[in-house]
mmCIF file with all atom_site columns, C-alpha atoms in Angstrom:
data_model
loop_
_atom_site.group_PDB
_atom_site.id
_atom_site.type_symbol
_atom_site.label_atom_id
_atom_site.label_alt_id
_atom_site.label_comp_id
_atom_site.label_asym_id
_atom_site.label_entity_id
_atom_site.label_seq_id
_atom_site.pdbx_PDB_ins_code
_atom_site.Cartn_x
_atom_site.Cartn_y
_atom_site.Cartn_z
_atom_site.occupancy
_atom_site.B_iso_or_equiv
_atom_site.pdbx_formal_charge
_atom_site.auth_seq_id
_atom_site.auth_comp_id
_atom_site.auth_asym_id
_atom_site.auth_atom_id
_atom_site.pdbx_PDB_model_num
ATOM 1   C CA . MET C 1 1   ? 42.494 42.925 26.217  1.00 0.00 ? 2   MET C CA 1
ATOM 2   C CA . ASN C 1 2   ? 45.417 41.067 27.303  1.00 0.00 ? 3   ASN C CA 1
ATOM 3   C CA . SER C 1 3   ? 48.397 41.605 25.938  1.00 0.00 ? 4   SER C CA 1
ATOM 4   C CA . LEU C 1 4   ? 49.222 37.807 25.643  1.00 0.00 ? 5   LEU C CA 1
ATOM 5   C CA . ALA C 1 5   ? 45.461 36.419 24.479  1.00 0.00 ? 6   ALA C CA 1
ATOM 6   C CA . PRO C 1 6   ? 45.455 35.986 21.377  1.00 0.00 ? 7   PRO C CA 1
ATOM 7   C CA . VAL C 1 7   ? 44.390 38.535 18.683  1.00 0.00 ? 8   VAL C CA 1
ATOM 8   C CA . ILE C 1 8   ? 42.332 36.012 16.537  1.00 0.00 ? 9   ILE C CA 1
ATOM 9   C CA . ARG C 1 9   ? 40.710 33.304 19.057  1.00 0.00 ? 10  ARG C CA 1
ATOM 10  C CA . ILE C 1 10  ? 38.242 30.376 17.102  1.00 0.00 ? 11  ILE C CA 1
ATOM 11  C CA . ARG C 1 11  ? 36.624 28.018 19.363  1.00 0.00 ? 12  ARG C CA 1
ATOM 12  C CA . GLY C 1 12  ? 34.200 24.813 17.892  1.00 0.00 ? 13  GLY C CA 1
ATOM 13  C CA . LEU C 1 13  ? 33.186 26.390 14.504  1.00 0.00 ? 14  LEU C CA 1
ATOM 14  C CA . HIS C 1 14  ? 30.938 24.812 12.654  1.00 0.00 ? 15  HIS C CA 1
ATOM 15  C CA . THR C 1 15  ? 30.193 25.442 9.264   1.00 0.00 ? 16  THR C CA 1
ATOM 16  C CA . ARG C 1 16  ? 27.310 24.129 6.911   1.00 0.00 ? 17  ARG C CA 1
ATOM 17  C CA . PHE C 1 17  ? 25.493 24.819 3.649   1.00 0.00 ? 18  PHE C CA 1
ATOM 18  C CA . GLY C 1 18  ? 22.465 22.166 3.111   1.00 0.00 ? 19  GLY C CA 1
ATOM 19  C CA . GLN C 1 19  ? 24.139 18.588 3.224   1.00 0.00 ? 20  GLN C CA 1
ATOM 20  C CA . ALA C 1 20  ? 27.170 19.755 2.994   1.00 0.00 ? 21  ALA C CA 1
ATOM 21  C CA . VAL C 1 21  ? 29.577 19.627 6.072   1.00 0.00 ? 22  VAL C CA 1
ATOM 22  C CA . ILE C 1 22  ? 33.096 22.642 5.305   1.00 0.00 ? 23  ILE C CA 1
ATOM 23  C CA . HIS C 1 23  ? 33.893 22.785 8.747   1.00 0.00 ? 24  HIS C CA 1
ATOM 24  C CA . ARG C 1 24  ? 34.116 20.441 12.036  1.00 0.00 ? 25  ARG C CA 1
ATOM 25  C CA . GLY C 1 25  ? 35.212 21.655 15.139  1.00 0.00 ? 26  GLY C CA 1
ATOM 26  C CA . ILE C 1 26  ? 37.548 24.219 14.588  1.00 0.00 ? 27  ILE C CA 1
ATOM 27  C CA . ASP C 1 27  ? 39.919 25.773 17.436  1.00 0.00 ? 28  ASP C CA 1
ATOM 28  C CA . LEU C 1 28  ? 42.589 28.486 16.399  1.00 0.00 ? 29  LEU C CA 1
ATOM 29  C CA . ASP C 1 29  ? 44.337 31.066 18.065  1.00 0.00 ? 30  ASP C CA 1
ATOM 30  C CA . VAL C 1 30  ? 46.674 34.044 16.376  1.00 0.00 ? 31  VAL C CA 1
ATOM 31  C CA . PRO C 1 31  ? 48.819 35.635 18.785  1.00 0.00 ? 32  PRO C CA 1
ATOM 32  C CA . ARG C 1 32  ? 49.630 38.816 18.428  1.00 0.00 ? 33  ARG C CA 1
ATOM 33  C CA . GLY C 1 33  ? 52.655 39.731 16.117  1.00 0.00 ? 34  GLY C CA 1
ATOM 34  C CA . GLU C 1 34  ? 53.368 36.996 13.954  1.00 0.00 ? 35  GLU C CA 1
ATOM 35  C CA . ILE C 1 35  ? 53.058 36.333 10.979  1.00 0.00 ? 36  ILE C CA 1
ATOM 36  C CA . VAL C 1 36  ? 49.866 32.864 10.302  1.00 0.00 ? 37  VAL C CA 1
ATOM 37  C CA . GLY C 1 37  ? 49.876 30.818 7.978   1.00 0.00 ? 38  GLY C CA 1
ATOM 38  C CA . LEU C 1 38  ? 46.494 29.085 6.529   1.00 0.00 ? 39  LEU C CA 1
ATOM 39  C CA . VAL C 1 39  ? 46.830 26.097 3.431   1.00 0.00 ? 40  VAL C CA 1
ATOM 40  C CA . GLY C 1 40  ? 44.384 23.992 2.621   1.00 0.00 ? 41  GLY C CA 1
ATOM 41  C CA . GLY C 1 41  ? 43.320 22.186 -0.581  1.00 0.00 ? 42  GLY C CA 1
ATOM 42  C CA . SER C 1 42  ? 41.318 24.111 -3.185  1.00 0.00 ? 43  SER C CA 1
ATOM 43  C CA . GLY C 1 43  ? 37.412 24.020 -1.690  1.00 0.00 ? 44  GLY C CA 1
ATOM 44  C CA . SER C 1 44  ? 38.804 23.467 1.824   1.00 0.00 ? 45  SER C CA 1
ATOM 45  C CA . GLY C 1 45  ? 36.976 25.883 3.387   1.00 0.00 ? 46  GLY C CA 1
ATOM 46  C CA . LYS C 1 46  ? 39.682 28.764 3.347   1.00 0.00 ? 47  LYS C CA 1
ATOM 47  C CA . THR C 1 47  ? 38.188 32.188 2.155   1.00 0.00 ? 48  THR C CA 1
ATOM 48  C CA . THR C 1 48  ? 34.837 31.075 3.677   1.00 0.00 ? 49  THR C CA 1
ATOM 49  C CA . LEU C 1 49  ? 36.652 30.888 7.171   1.00 0.00 ? 50  LEU C CA 1
ATOM 50  C CA . LEU C 1 50  ? 38.169 34.037 6.564   1.00 0.00 ? 51  LEU C CA 1
ATOM 51  C CA . ARG C 1 51  ? 34.462 35.600 6.134   1.00 0.00 ? 52  ARG C CA 1
ATOM 52  C CA . GLU C 1 52  ? 33.672 33.716 9.534   1.00 0.00 ? 53  GLU C CA 1
ATOM 53  C CA . ILE C 1 53  ? 36.404 35.444 11.321  1.00 0.00 ? 54  ILE C CA 1
ATOM 54  C CA . VAL C 1 54  ? 35.839 39.349 9.156   1.00 0.00 ? 55  VAL C CA 1
ATOM 55  C CA . GLY C 1 55  ? 32.352 38.796 10.171  1.00 0.00 ? 56  GLY C CA 1
ATOM 56  C CA . LEU C 1 56  ? 30.985 38.502 7.015   1.00 0.00 ? 57  LEU C CA 1
ATOM 57  C CA . LEU C 1 57  ? 29.821 35.248 7.297   1.00 0.00 ? 58  LEU C CA 1
ATOM 58  C CA . GLU C 1 58  ? 28.411 33.413 10.252  1.00 0.00 ? 59  GLU C CA 1
ATOM 59  C CA . PRO C 1 59  ? 29.432 29.810 11.141  1.00 0.00 ? 60  PRO C CA 1
ATOM 60  C CA . THR C 1 60  ? 26.418 27.055 12.373  1.00 0.00 ? 61  THR C CA 1
ATOM 61  C CA . ALA C 1 61  ? 28.339 26.429 15.445  1.00 0.00 ? 62  ALA C CA 1
ATOM 62  C CA . GLY C 1 62  ? 31.509 27.814 17.384  1.00 0.00 ? 63  GLY C CA 1
ATOM 63  C CA . THR C 1 63  ? 32.736 31.400 18.530  1.00 0.00 ? 64  THR C CA 1
ATOM 64  C CA . VAL C 1 64  ? 35.265 33.700 16.837  1.00 0.00 ? 65  VAL C CA 1
ATOM 65  C CA . GLU C 1 65  ? 37.115 36.649 18.505  1.00 0.00 ? 66  GLU C CA 1
ATOM 66  C CA . LEU C 1 66  ? 38.983 39.366 17.446  1.00 0.00 ? 67  LEU C CA 1
ATOM 67  C CA . PHE C 1 67  ? 40.315 41.296 19.916  1.00 0.00 ? 68  PHE C CA 1
ATOM 68  C CA . GLY C 1 68  ? 38.953 39.721 22.637  1.00 0.00 ? 69  GLY C CA 1
ATOM 69  C CA . GLN C 1 69  ? 35.497 40.531 21.504  1.00 0.00 ? 70  GLN C CA 1
ATOM 70  C CA . PRO C 1 70  ? 32.523 37.816 19.950  1.00 0.00 ? 71  PRO C CA 1
ATOM 71  C CA . ILE C 1 71  ? 32.735 39.829 16.644  1.00 0.00 ? 72  ILE C CA 1
ATOM 72  C CA . LEU C 1 72  ? 28.870 38.713 15.572  1.00 0.00 ? 73  LEU C CA 1
ATOM 73  C CA . ALA C 1 73  ? 27.210 38.762 19.384  1.00 0.00 ? 74  ALA C CA 1
ATOM 74  C CA . ALA C 1 74  ? 28.722 41.948 20.082  1.00 0.00 ? 75  ALA C CA 1
ATOM 75  C CA . SER C 1 75  ? 27.063 45.185 19.618  1.00 0.00 ? 76  SER C CA 1
ATOM 76  C CA . ALA C 1 76  ? 27.052 47.084 16.167  1.00 0.00 ? 77  ALA C CA 1
ATOM 77  C CA . SER C 1 77  ? 29.330 50.306 17.648  1.00 0.00 ? 78  SER C CA 1
ATOM 78  C CA . THR C 1 78  ? 32.114 47.645 19.058  1.00 0.00 ? 79  THR C CA 1
ATOM 79  C CA . ARG C 1 79  ? 31.602 45.938 15.483  1.00 0.00 ? 80  ARG C CA 1
ATOM 80  C CA . ARG C 1 80  ? 32.516 48.882 13.995  1.00 0.00 ? 81  ARG C CA 1
ATOM 81  C CA . ALA C 1 81  ? 35.732 49.970 16.516  1.00 0.00 ? 82  ALA C CA 1
ATOM 82  C CA . VAL C 1 82  ? 36.983 46.207 16.082  1.00 0.00 ? 83  VAL C CA 1
ATOM 83  C CA . ARG C 1 83  ? 36.634 46.116 11.935  1.00 0.00 ? 84  ARG C CA 1
ATOM 84  C CA . ARG C 1 84  ? 38.574 49.266 12.566  1.00 0.00 ? 85  ARG C CA 1
ATOM 85  C CA . ARG C 1 85  ? 41.079 47.574 13.724  1.00 0.00 ? 86  ARG C CA 1
ATOM 86  C CA . PHE C 1 86  ? 41.617 44.987 10.811  1.00 0.00 ? 87  PHE C CA 1
ATOM 87  C CA . GLY C 1 87  ? 42.626 45.642 7.153   1.00 0.00 ? 88  GLY C CA 1
ATOM 88  C CA . MET C 1 88  ? 42.087 43.628 4.233   1.00 0.00 ? 89  MET C CA 1
ATOM 89  C CA . LEU C 1 89  ? 43.685 42.697 1.106   1.00 0.00 ? 90  LEU C CA 1
ATOM 90  C CA . PHE C 1 90  ? 41.382 40.796 -1.217  1.00 0.00 ? 91  PHE C CA 1
ATOM 91  C CA . GLN C 1 91  ? 42.306 38.000 -3.557  1.00 0.00 ? 92  GLN C CA 1
ATOM 92  C CA . GLN C 1 92  ? 43.392 40.062 -6.849  1.00 0.00 ? 93  GLN C CA 1
ATOM 93  C CA . GLY C 1 93  ? 43.608 43.168 -4.967  1.00 0.00 ? 94  GLY C CA 1
ATOM 94  C CA . ALA C 1 94  ? 40.034 44.151 -5.226  1.00 0.00 ? 95  ALA C CA 1
ATOM 95  C CA . LEU C 1 95  ? 40.431 48.345 -6.432  1.00 0.00 ? 96  LEU C CA 1
ATOM 96  C CA . PHE C 1 96  ? 37.999 49.862 -7.447  1.00 0.00 ? 97  PHE C CA 1
ATOM 97  C CA . SER C 1 97  ? 38.687 50.502 -11.313 1.00 0.00 ? 98  SER C CA 1
ATOM 98  C CA . ALA C 1 98  ? 37.401 53.782 -11.140 1.00 0.00 ? 99  ALA C CA 1
ATOM 99  C CA . PHE C 1 99  ? 39.334 55.450 -8.774  1.00 0.00 ? 100 PHE C CA 1
ATOM 100 C CA . SER C 1 100 ? 43.343 56.111 -9.122  1.00 0.00 ? 101 SER C CA 1
ATOM 101 C CA . VAL C 1 101 ? 45.881 54.639 -6.647  1.00 0.00 ? 102 VAL C CA 1
ATOM 102 C CA . PHE C 1 102 ? 45.868 57.308 -4.921  1.00 0.00 ? 103 PHE C CA 1
ATOM 103 C CA . ASP C 1 103 ? 41.641 57.509 -4.158  1.00 0.00 ? 104 ASP C CA 1
ATOM 104 C CA . ASN C 1 104 ? 41.925 53.453 -3.861  1.00 0.00 ? 105 ASN C CA 1
ATOM 105 C CA . ILE C 1 105 ? 44.199 54.374 -0.571  1.00 0.00 ? 106 ILE C CA 1
ATOM 106 C CA . ALA C 1 106 ? 42.083 57.492 0.467   1.00 0.00 ? 107 ALA C CA 1
ATOM 107 C CA . PHE C 1 107 ? 38.891 55.952 0.287   1.00 0.00 ? 108 PHE C CA 1
ATOM 108 C CA . PRO C 1 108 ? 38.777 54.220 4.498   1.00 0.00 ? 109 PRO C CA 1
ATOM 109 C CA . LEU C 1 109 ? 40.552 57.471 5.297   1.00 0.00 ? 110 LEU C CA 1
ATOM 110 C CA . ARG C 1 110 ? 38.005 59.359 3.736   1.00 0.00 ? 111 ARG C CA 1
ATOM 111 C CA . GLU C 1 111 ? 34.843 57.593 5.080   1.00 0.00 ? 112 GLU C CA 1
ATOM 112 C CA . LEU C 1 112 ? 36.213 58.511 8.674   1.00 0.00 ? 113 LEU C CA 1
ATOM 113 C CA . ARG C 1 113 ? 34.650 62.078 7.547   1.00 0.00 ? 114 ARG C CA 1
ATOM 114 C CA . VAL C 1 114 ? 36.755 63.493 10.513  1.00 0.00 ? 115 VAL C CA 1
ATOM 115 C CA . LEU C 1 115 ? 40.696 64.136 8.865   1.00 0.00 ? 116 LEU C CA 1
ATOM 116 C CA . ASP C 1 116 ? 40.872 67.127 6.194   1.00 0.00 ? 117 ASP C CA 1
ATOM 117 C CA . GLU C 1 117 ? 42.363 66.427 2.611   1.00 0.00 ? 118 GLU C CA 1
ATOM 118 C CA . GLU C 1 118 ? 45.624 68.073 3.604   1.00 0.00 ? 119 GLU C CA 1
ATOM 119 C CA . LEU C 1 119 ? 45.965 65.214 6.364   1.00 0.00 ? 120 LEU C CA 1
ATOM 120 C CA . ILE C 1 120 ? 44.312 62.757 4.097   1.00 0.00 ? 121 ILE C CA 1
ATOM 121 C CA . ARG C 1 121 ? 46.953 63.295 1.458   1.00 0.00 ? 122 ARG C CA 1
ATOM 122 C CA . GLU C 1 122 ? 50.005 63.261 3.495   1.00 0.00 ? 123 GLU C CA 1
ATOM 123 C CA . LEU C 1 123 ? 49.056 59.906 4.872   1.00 0.00 ? 124 LEU C CA 1
ATOM 124 C CA . VAL C 1 124 ? 47.861 58.558 1.498   1.00 0.00 ? 125 VAL C CA 1
ATOM 125 C CA . PHE C 1 125 ? 51.645 59.227 0.136   1.00 0.00 ? 126 PHE C CA 1
ATOM 126 C CA . MET C 1 126 ? 52.785 57.575 3.208   1.00 0.00 ? 127 MET C CA 1
ATOM 127 C CA . LYS C 1 127 ? 51.483 54.699 2.926   1.00 0.00 ? 128 LYS C CA 1
ATOM 128 C CA . LEU C 1 128 ? 52.968 54.385 -0.645  1.00 0.00 ? 129 LEU C CA 1
ATOM 129 C CA . GLY C 1 129 ? 56.614 54.817 1.360   1.00 0.00 ? 130 GLY C CA 1
ATOM 130 C CA . LEU C 1 130 ? 55.331 51.727 2.833   1.00 0.00 ? 131 LEU C CA 1
ATOM 131 C CA . VAL C 1 131 ? 54.898 49.810 -0.059  1.00 0.00 ? 132 VAL C CA 1
ATOM 132 C CA . GLU C 1 132 ? 57.684 50.564 -1.308  1.00 0.00 ? 133 GLU C CA 1
ATOM 133 C CA . LEU C 1 133 ? 56.465 52.697 -4.766  1.00 0.00 ? 134 LEU C CA 1
ATOM 134 C CA . ALA C 1 134 ? 56.683 56.448 -5.522  1.00 0.00 ? 135 ALA C CA 1
ATOM 135 C CA . PRO C 1 135 ? 54.440 59.271 -5.059  1.00 0.00 ? 136 PRO C CA 1
ATOM 136 C CA . GLU C 1 136 ? 54.119 59.714 -9.191  1.00 0.00 ? 137 GLU C CA 1
ATOM 137 C CA . HIS C 1 137 ? 52.339 56.744 -8.875  1.00 0.00 ? 138 HIS C CA 1
ATOM 138 C CA . ALA C 1 138 ? 49.559 58.010 -7.260  1.00 0.00 ? 139 ALA C CA 1
ATOM 139 C CA . THR C 1 139 ? 47.752 59.197 -10.594 1.00 0.00 ? 140 THR C CA 1
ATOM 140 C CA . LEU C 1 140 ? 47.893 55.823 -12.038 1.00 0.00 ? 141 LEU C CA 1
ATOM 141 C CA . MET C 1 141 ? 44.953 53.764 -13.034 1.00 0.00 ? 142 MET C CA 1
ATOM 142 C CA . PRO C 1 142 ? 44.633 50.049 -11.365 1.00 0.00 ? 143 PRO C CA 1
ATOM 143 C CA . ALA C 1 143 ? 44.577 49.305 -15.004 1.00 0.00 ? 144 ALA C CA 1
ATOM 144 C CA . GLU C 1 144 ? 48.185 50.935 -15.851 1.00 0.00 ? 145 GLU C CA 1
ATOM 145 C CA . LEU C 1 145 ? 49.520 48.636 -12.978 1.00 0.00 ? 146 LEU C CA 1
ATOM 146 C CA . SER C 1 146 ? 51.403 45.479 -13.002 1.00 0.00 ? 147 SER C CA 1
ATOM 147 C CA . GLY C 1 147 ? 50.084 42.577 -10.628 1.00 0.00 ? 148 GLY C CA 1
ATOM 148 C CA . GLY C 1 148 ? 52.315 43.305 -8.262  1.00 0.00 ? 149 GLY C CA 1
ATOM 149 C CA . MET C 1 149 ? 52.088 46.159 -7.879  1.00 0.00 ? 150 MET C CA 1
ATOM 150 C CA . ILE C 1 150 ? 48.084 46.062 -7.790  1.00 0.00 ? 151 ILE C CA 1
ATOM 151 C CA . LYS C 1 151 ? 49.129 44.090 -4.567  1.00 0.00 ? 152 LYS C CA 1
ATOM 152 C CA . ARG C 1 152 ? 51.635 46.838 -3.273  1.00 0.00 ? 153 ARG C CA 1
ATOM 153 C CA . VAL C 1 153 ? 48.673 49.111 -3.557  1.00 0.00 ? 154 VAL C CA 1
ATOM 154 C CA . ALA C 1 154 ? 46.390 46.772 -2.116  1.00 0.00 ? 155 ALA C CA 1
ATOM 155 C CA . LEU C 1 155 ? 48.027 46.327 0.739   1.00 0.00 ? 156 LEU C CA 1
ATOM 156 C CA . ALA C 1 156 ? 48.793 50.029 1.175   1.00 0.00 ? 157 ALA C CA 1
ATOM 157 C CA . ARG C 1 157 ? 44.919 50.580 1.651   1.00 0.00 ? 158 ARG C CA 1
ATOM 158 C CA . ALA C 1 158 ? 44.544 47.885 3.828   1.00 0.00 ? 159 ALA C CA 1
ATOM 159 C CA . LEU C 1 159 ? 47.013 49.675 6.218   1.00 0.00 ? 160 LEU C CA 1
ATOM 160 C CA . SER C 1 160 ? 45.418 53.285 5.813   1.00 0.00 ? 161 SER C CA 1
ATOM 161 C CA . LEU C 1 161 ? 43.852 53.014 9.231   1.00 0.00 ? 162 LEU C CA 1
ATOM 162 C CA . ASP C 1 162 ? 46.981 51.972 10.652  1.00 0.00 ? 163 ASP C CA 1
ATOM 163 C CA . PRO C 1 163 ? 44.829 48.302 12.068  1.00 0.00 ? 164 PRO C CA 1
ATOM 164 C CA . ASP C 1 164 ? 46.702 45.899 14.347  1.00 0.00 ? 165 ASP C CA 1
ATOM 165 C CA . LEU C 1 165 ? 45.779 43.081 12.183  1.00 0.00 ? 166 LEU C CA 1
ATOM 166 C CA . VAL C 1 166 ? 46.115 42.562 8.709   1.00 0.00 ? 167 VAL C CA 1
ATOM 167 C CA . PHE C 1 167 ? 44.002 39.970 6.413   1.00 0.00 ? 168 PHE C CA 1
ATOM 168 C CA . LEU C 1 168 ? 45.662 38.844 3.374   1.00 0.00 ? 169 LEU C CA 1
ATOM 169 C CA . ASP C 1 169 ? 43.823 36.172 0.897   1.00 0.00 ? 170 ASP C CA 1
ATOM 170 C CA . GLU C 1 170 ? 45.968 34.241 -1.586  1.00 0.00 ? 171 GLU C CA 1
ATOM 171 C CA . PRO C 1 171 ? 48.473 37.609 -1.795  1.00 0.00 ? 172 PRO C CA 1
ATOM 172 C CA . THR C 1 172 ? 50.438 36.044 -3.772  1.00 0.00 ? 173 THR C CA 1
ATOM 173 C CA . SER C 1 173 ? 47.919 34.642 -6.251  1.00 0.00 ? 174 SER C CA 1
ATOM 174 C CA . GLY C 1 174 ? 48.778 35.742 -9.854  1.00 0.00 ? 175 GLY C CA 1
ATOM 175 C CA . LEU C 1 175 ? 52.331 37.089 -9.258  1.00 0.00 ? 176 LEU C CA 1
ATOM 176 C CA . ASP C 1 176 ? 55.874 35.785 -10.837 1.00 0.00 ? 177 ASP C CA 1
ATOM 177 C CA . PRO C 1 177 ? 58.859 33.936 -8.460  1.00 0.00 ? 178 PRO C CA 1
ATOM 178 C CA . ILE C 1 178 ? 59.963 37.147 -8.122  1.00 0.00 ? 179 ILE C CA 1
ATOM 179 C CA . GLY C 1 179 ? 57.716 39.312 -7.317  1.00 0.00 ? 180 GLY C CA 1
ATOM 180 C CA . ALA C 1 180 ? 55.776 36.786 -5.435  1.00 0.00 ? 181 ALA C CA 1
ATOM 181 C CA . GLY C 1 181 ? 59.132 36.982 -3.025  1.00 0.00 ? 182 GLY C CA 1
ATOM 182 C CA . ALA C 1 182 ? 59.901 40.158 -2.999  1.00 0.00 ? 183 ALA C CA 1
ATOM 183 C CA . PHE C 1 183 ? 56.151 40.416 -1.917  1.00 0.00 ? 184 PHE C CA 1
ATOM 184 C CA . ASP C 1 184 ? 56.432 38.079 0.855   1.00 0.00 ? 185 ASP C CA 1
ATOM 185 C CA . ASP C 1 185 ? 59.794 40.392 1.865   1.00 0.00 ? 186 ASP C CA 1
ATOM 186 C CA . LEU C 1 186 ? 57.697 43.128 1.711   1.00 0.00 ? 187 LEU C CA 1
ATOM 187 C CA . VAL C 1 187 ? 54.826 41.860 4.158   1.00 0.00 ? 188 VAL C CA 1
ATOM 188 C CA . ARG C 1 188 ? 58.152 40.631 6.492   1.00 0.00 ? 189 ARG C CA 1
ATOM 189 C CA . THR C 1 189 ? 59.532 44.090 6.469   1.00 0.00 ? 190 THR C CA 1
ATOM 190 C CA . LEU C 1 190 ? 55.956 45.331 7.603   1.00 0.00 ? 191 LEU C CA 1
ATOM 191 C CA . GLN C 1 191 ? 55.233 42.781 10.372  1.00 0.00 ? 192 GLN C CA 1
ATOM 192 C CA . ARG C 1 192 ? 58.087 43.678 12.127  1.00 0.00 ? 193 ARG C CA 1
ATOM 193 C CA . THR C 1 193 ? 57.896 46.992 11.375  1.00 0.00 ? 194 THR C CA 1
ATOM 194 C CA . LEU C 1 194 ? 55.035 48.026 12.229  1.00 0.00 ? 195 LEU C CA 1
ATOM 195 C CA . GLY C 1 195 ? 54.487 45.604 15.170  1.00 0.00 ? 196 GLY C CA 1
ATOM 196 C CA . LEU C 1 196 ? 51.553 43.795 12.944  1.00 0.00 ? 197 LEU C CA 1
ATOM 197 C CA . THR C 1 197 ? 49.225 40.106 13.347  1.00 0.00 ? 198 THR C CA 1
ATOM 198 C CA . VAL C 1 198 ? 48.979 39.088 10.015  1.00 0.00 ? 199 VAL C CA 1
ATOM 199 C CA . PHE C 1 199 ? 46.940 36.329 8.926   1.00 0.00 ? 200 PHE C CA 1
ATOM 200 C CA . MET C 1 200 ? 47.705 34.783 5.361   1.00 0.00 ? 201 MET C CA 1
ATOM 201 C CA . VAL C 1 201 ? 45.021 32.419 3.211   1.00 0.00 ? 202 VAL C CA 1
ATOM 202 C CA . THR C 1 202 ? 47.119 31.059 0.631   1.00 0.00 ? 203 THR C CA 1
ATOM 203 C CA . HIS C 1 203 ? 48.994 28.206 -1.680  1.00 0.00 ? 204 HIS C CA 1
ATOM 204 C CA . ASP C 1 204 ? 52.472 29.589 -2.406  1.00 0.00 ? 205 ASP C CA 1
ATOM 205 C CA . LEU C 1 205 ? 53.708 26.826 -0.356  1.00 0.00 ? 206 LEU C CA 1
ATOM 206 C CA . ASP C 1 206 ? 57.707 29.340 -0.739  1.00 0.00 ? 207 ASP C CA 1
ATOM 207 C CA . SER C 1 207 ? 55.158 32.538 1.022   1.00 0.00 ? 208 SER C CA 1
ATOM 208 C CA . LEU C 1 208 ? 54.593 29.753 4.606   1.00 0.00 ? 209 LEU C CA 1
ATOM 209 C CA . TYR C 1 209 ? 57.876 28.877 4.566   1.00 0.00 ? 210 TYR C CA 1
ATOM 210 C CA . THR C 1 210 ? 59.120 32.264 3.598   1.00 0.00 ? 211 THR C CA 1
ATOM 211 C CA . ALA C 1 211 ? 56.503 34.844 5.198   1.00 0.00 ? 212 ALA C CA 1
ATOM 212 C CA . CYS C 1 212 ? 55.082 32.765 8.225   1.00 0.00 ? 213 CYS C CA 1
ATOM 213 C CA . ASP C 1 213 ? 55.781 32.651 12.136  1.00 0.00 ? 214 ASP C CA 1
ATOM 214 C CA . ARG C 1 214 ? 53.123 29.008 12.070  1.00 0.00 ? 215 ARG C CA 1
ATOM 215 C CA . ILE C 1 215 ? 50.688 27.270 9.953   1.00 0.00 ? 216 ILE C CA 1
ATOM 216 C CA . ALA C 1 216 ? 47.586 26.134 10.121  1.00 0.00 ? 217 ALA C CA 1
ATOM 217 C CA . VAL C 1 217 ? 46.442 23.363 7.520   1.00 0.00 ? 218 VAL C CA 1
#
């Protein structure tokens, strides 16, 4: 992929559910190495667009490319390869409630079936450090975590496979202003340190101002 080409490229995207038109003619480029925030009113189709970008939902018309690959038209092997290059932080964290913090972060690494447990252990503690959590937090269960810690564990899981691109769906939802500000600072620091491209769906105007290089409305 050309290093100057956008990581995400959307052209002429339309989405219709029955008679309801959600998107009409969307064009969007997300440049490499930037944080792009997507903002819009409730029910305007932000999460729907996110699902279309990652290939979970097919738009009515138009094209979506990730890393230069048409994600829906690509072969199964190409889709798997592309999906390993991005991580996802879901709204409310979406941690596995029956898994410890350690096992939540280890889950994508174990799914690869190529890493031994010793290496997985090292990587999990490395990711915990990246999101500014201590090793002793690894044994906690999701029910024992604060809202801010849940978001940090979910972010660590999203970073577990060393992605080039990270999707954040309402990452500061439910956090108090101080916690939200700290999370925005963490995302910005990780983006600069790791050279990530970040696509953030948010309603938080402070996040848009603090963290984003570009804003799509």
